[in-house]
Short mmCIF file of N, CA and C in Angstrom, two decimals:
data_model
loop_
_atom_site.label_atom_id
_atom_site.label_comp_id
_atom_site.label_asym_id
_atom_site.label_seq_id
_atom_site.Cartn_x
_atom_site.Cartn_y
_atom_site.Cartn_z
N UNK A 1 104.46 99.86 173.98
CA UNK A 1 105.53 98.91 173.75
C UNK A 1 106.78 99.43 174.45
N UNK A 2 107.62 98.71 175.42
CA UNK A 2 108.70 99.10 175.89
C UNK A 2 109.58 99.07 175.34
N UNK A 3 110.93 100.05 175.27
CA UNK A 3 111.75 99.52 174.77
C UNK A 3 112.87 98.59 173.99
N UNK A 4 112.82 97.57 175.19
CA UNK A 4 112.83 96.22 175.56
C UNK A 4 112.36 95.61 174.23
N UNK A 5 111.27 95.54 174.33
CA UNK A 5 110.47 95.03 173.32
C UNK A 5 110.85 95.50 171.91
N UNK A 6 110.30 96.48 172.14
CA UNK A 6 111.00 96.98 170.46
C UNK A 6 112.34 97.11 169.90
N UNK A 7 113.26 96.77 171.05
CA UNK A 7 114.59 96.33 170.22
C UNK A 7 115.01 95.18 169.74
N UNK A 8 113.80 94.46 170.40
CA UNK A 8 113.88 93.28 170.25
C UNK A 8 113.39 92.40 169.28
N UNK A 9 111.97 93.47 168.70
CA UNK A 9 111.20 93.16 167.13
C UNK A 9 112.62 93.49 165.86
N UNK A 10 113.16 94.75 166.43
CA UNK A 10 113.57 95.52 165.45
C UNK A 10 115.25 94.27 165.28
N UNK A 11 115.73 93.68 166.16
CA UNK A 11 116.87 92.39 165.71
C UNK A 11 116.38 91.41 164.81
N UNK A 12 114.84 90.85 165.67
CA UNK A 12 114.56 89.56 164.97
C UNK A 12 114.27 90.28 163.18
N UNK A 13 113.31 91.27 163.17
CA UNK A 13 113.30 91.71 161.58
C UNK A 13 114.80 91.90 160.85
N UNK A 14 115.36 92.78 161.26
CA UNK A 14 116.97 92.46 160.95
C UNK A 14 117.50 90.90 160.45
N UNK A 15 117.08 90.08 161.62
CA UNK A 15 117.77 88.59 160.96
C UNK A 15 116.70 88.09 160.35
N UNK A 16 115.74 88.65 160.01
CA UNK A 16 114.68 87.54 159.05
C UNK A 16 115.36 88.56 157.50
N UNK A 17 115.72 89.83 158.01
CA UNK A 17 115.82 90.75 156.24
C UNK A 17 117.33 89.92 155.62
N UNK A 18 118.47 89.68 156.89
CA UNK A 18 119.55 88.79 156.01
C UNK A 18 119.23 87.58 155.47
N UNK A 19 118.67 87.15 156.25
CA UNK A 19 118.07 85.47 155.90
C UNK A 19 117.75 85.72 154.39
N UNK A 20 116.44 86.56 153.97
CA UNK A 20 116.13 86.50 152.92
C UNK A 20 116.98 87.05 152.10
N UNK A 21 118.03 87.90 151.98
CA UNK A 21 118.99 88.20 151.58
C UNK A 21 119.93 87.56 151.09
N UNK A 22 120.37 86.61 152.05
CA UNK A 22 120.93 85.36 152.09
C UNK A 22 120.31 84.32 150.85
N UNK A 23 119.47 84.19 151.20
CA UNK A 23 118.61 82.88 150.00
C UNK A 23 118.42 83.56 148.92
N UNK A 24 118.38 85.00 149.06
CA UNK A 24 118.55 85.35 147.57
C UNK A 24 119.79 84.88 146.97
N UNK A 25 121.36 85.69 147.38
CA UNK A 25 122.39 85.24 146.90
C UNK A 25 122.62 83.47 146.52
N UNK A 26 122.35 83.04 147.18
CA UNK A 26 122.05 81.23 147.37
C UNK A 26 121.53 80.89 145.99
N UNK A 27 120.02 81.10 145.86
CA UNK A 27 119.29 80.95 144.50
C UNK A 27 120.10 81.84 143.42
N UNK A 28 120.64 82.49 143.25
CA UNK A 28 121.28 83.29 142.32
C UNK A 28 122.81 82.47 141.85
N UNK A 29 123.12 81.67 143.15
CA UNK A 29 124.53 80.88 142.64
C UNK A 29 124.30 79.76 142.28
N UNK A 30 122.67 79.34 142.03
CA UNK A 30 122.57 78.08 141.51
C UNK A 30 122.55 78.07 139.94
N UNK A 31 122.48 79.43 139.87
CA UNK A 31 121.64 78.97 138.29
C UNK A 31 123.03 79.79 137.44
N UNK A 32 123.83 80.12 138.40
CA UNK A 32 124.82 80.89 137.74
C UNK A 32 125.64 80.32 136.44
N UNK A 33 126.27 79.01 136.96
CA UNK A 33 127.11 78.16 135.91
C UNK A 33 126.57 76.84 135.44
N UNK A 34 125.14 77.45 135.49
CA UNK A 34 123.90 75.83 134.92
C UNK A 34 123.72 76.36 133.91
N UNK A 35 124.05 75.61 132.59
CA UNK A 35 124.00 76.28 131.32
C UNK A 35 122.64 75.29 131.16
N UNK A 36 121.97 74.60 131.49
CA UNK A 36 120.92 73.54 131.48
C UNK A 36 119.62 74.87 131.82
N UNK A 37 120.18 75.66 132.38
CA UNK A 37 118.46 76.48 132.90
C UNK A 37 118.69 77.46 132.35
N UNK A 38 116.76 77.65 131.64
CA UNK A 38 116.61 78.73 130.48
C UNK A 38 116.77 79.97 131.52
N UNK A 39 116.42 80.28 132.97
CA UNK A 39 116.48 81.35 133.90
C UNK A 39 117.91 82.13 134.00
N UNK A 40 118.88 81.19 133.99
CA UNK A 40 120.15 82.21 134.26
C UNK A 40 120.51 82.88 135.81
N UNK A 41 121.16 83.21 136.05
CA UNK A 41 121.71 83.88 136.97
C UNK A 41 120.75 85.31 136.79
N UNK A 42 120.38 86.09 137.80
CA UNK A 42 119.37 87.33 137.71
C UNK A 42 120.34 88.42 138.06
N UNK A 43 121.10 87.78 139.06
CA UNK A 43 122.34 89.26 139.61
C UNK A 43 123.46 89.64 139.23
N UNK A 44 123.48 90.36 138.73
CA UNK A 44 125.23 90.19 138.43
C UNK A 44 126.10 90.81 139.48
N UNK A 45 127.61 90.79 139.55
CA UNK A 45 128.60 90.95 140.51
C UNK A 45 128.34 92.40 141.16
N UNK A 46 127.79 93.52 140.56
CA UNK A 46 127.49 94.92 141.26
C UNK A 46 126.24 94.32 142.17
N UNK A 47 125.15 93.41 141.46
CA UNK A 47 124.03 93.45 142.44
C UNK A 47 124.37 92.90 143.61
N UNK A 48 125.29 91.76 143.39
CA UNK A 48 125.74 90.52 144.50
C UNK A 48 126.43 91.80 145.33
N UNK A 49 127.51 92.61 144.99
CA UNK A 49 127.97 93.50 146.08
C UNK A 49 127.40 94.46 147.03
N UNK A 50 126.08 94.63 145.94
CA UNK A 50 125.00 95.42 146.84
C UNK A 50 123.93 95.13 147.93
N UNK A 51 124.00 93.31 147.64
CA UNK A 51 123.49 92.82 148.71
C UNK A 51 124.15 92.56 149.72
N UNK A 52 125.85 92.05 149.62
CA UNK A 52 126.85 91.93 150.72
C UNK A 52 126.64 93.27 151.35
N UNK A 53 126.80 94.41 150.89
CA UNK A 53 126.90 95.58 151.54
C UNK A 53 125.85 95.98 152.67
N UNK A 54 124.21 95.70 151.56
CA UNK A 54 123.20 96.00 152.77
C UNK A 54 123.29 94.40 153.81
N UNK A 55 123.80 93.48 153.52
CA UNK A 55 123.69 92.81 154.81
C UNK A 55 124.74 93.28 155.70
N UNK A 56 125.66 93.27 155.50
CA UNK A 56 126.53 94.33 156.56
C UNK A 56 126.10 95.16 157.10
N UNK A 57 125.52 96.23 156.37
CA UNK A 57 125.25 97.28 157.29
C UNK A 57 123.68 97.08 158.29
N UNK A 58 123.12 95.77 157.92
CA UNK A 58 121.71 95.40 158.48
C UNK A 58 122.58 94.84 159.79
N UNK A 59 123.15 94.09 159.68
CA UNK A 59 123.75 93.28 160.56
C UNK A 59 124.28 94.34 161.68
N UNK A 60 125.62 95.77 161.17
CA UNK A 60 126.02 96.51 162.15
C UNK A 60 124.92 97.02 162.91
N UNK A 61 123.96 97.20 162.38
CA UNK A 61 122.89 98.46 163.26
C UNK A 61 122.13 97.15 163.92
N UNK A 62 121.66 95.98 163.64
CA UNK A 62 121.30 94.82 164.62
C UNK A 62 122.40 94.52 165.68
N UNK A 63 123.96 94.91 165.51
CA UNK A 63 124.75 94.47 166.19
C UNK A 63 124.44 95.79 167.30
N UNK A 64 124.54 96.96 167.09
CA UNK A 64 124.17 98.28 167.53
C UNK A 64 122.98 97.77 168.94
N UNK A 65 121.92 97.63 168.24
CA UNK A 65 120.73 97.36 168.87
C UNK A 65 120.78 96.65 170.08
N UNK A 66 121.37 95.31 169.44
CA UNK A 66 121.63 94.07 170.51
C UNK A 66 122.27 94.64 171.58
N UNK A 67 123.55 95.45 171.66
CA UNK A 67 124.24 95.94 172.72
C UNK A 67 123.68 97.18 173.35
N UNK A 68 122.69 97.70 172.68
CA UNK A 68 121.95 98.51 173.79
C UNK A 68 121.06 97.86 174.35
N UNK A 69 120.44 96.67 173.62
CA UNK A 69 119.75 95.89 174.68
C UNK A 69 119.81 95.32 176.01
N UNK A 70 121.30 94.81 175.80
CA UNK A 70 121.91 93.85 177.00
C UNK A 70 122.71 95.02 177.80
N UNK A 71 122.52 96.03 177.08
CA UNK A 71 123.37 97.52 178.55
C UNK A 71 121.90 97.93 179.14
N UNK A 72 120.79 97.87 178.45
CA UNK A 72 119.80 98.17 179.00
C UNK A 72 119.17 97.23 180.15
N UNK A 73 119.30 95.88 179.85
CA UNK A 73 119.25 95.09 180.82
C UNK A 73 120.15 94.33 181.85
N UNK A 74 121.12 94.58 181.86
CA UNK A 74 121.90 94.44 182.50
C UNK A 74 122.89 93.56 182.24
N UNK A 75 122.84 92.98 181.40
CA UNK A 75 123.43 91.13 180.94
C UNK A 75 125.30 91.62 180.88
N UNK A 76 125.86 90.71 181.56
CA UNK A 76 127.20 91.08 181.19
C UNK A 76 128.26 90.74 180.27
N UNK A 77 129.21 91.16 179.69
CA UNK A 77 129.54 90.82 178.81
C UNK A 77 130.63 89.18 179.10
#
């Protein structure tokens, strides 16, 4: 596998791990102020911060990646 390639698995997994990250927080703000559902809200405000945090830092090191990609191939800014 070239390089190339594998920086290129290693972004798209990156944006599929926020995505789901994402729809977590999403499903978690539905049920938050629905007093109608026996489920409840599952996260509370430390968990919600702990997911903002790892999507940030998923995102910097995908942001990382991406720009060694396009220095590796030449693409200009």
């Amino acid at each position: 596998m070239s390089n190339h390639t594998y920086l290129a698995k290693r972004i798209q997994e990156s944006l599929d791990v926020i995505s789901i990250l994402a729809e977590v927080l999403i499903c978690n703000g539905g049920h938050k102020d629905n007093e109608n559902d026996d489920n409840g809200a599952q996260i509370d405000a430390r968990g919600k911060e702990g997911i903002h945090q790892a999507i940030r830092l998923i995102a910097l090191a995908s942001h990382k990646e991406f720009c060694q990609l396009a220095t590796e191939l030449e693409i200009p800014e």
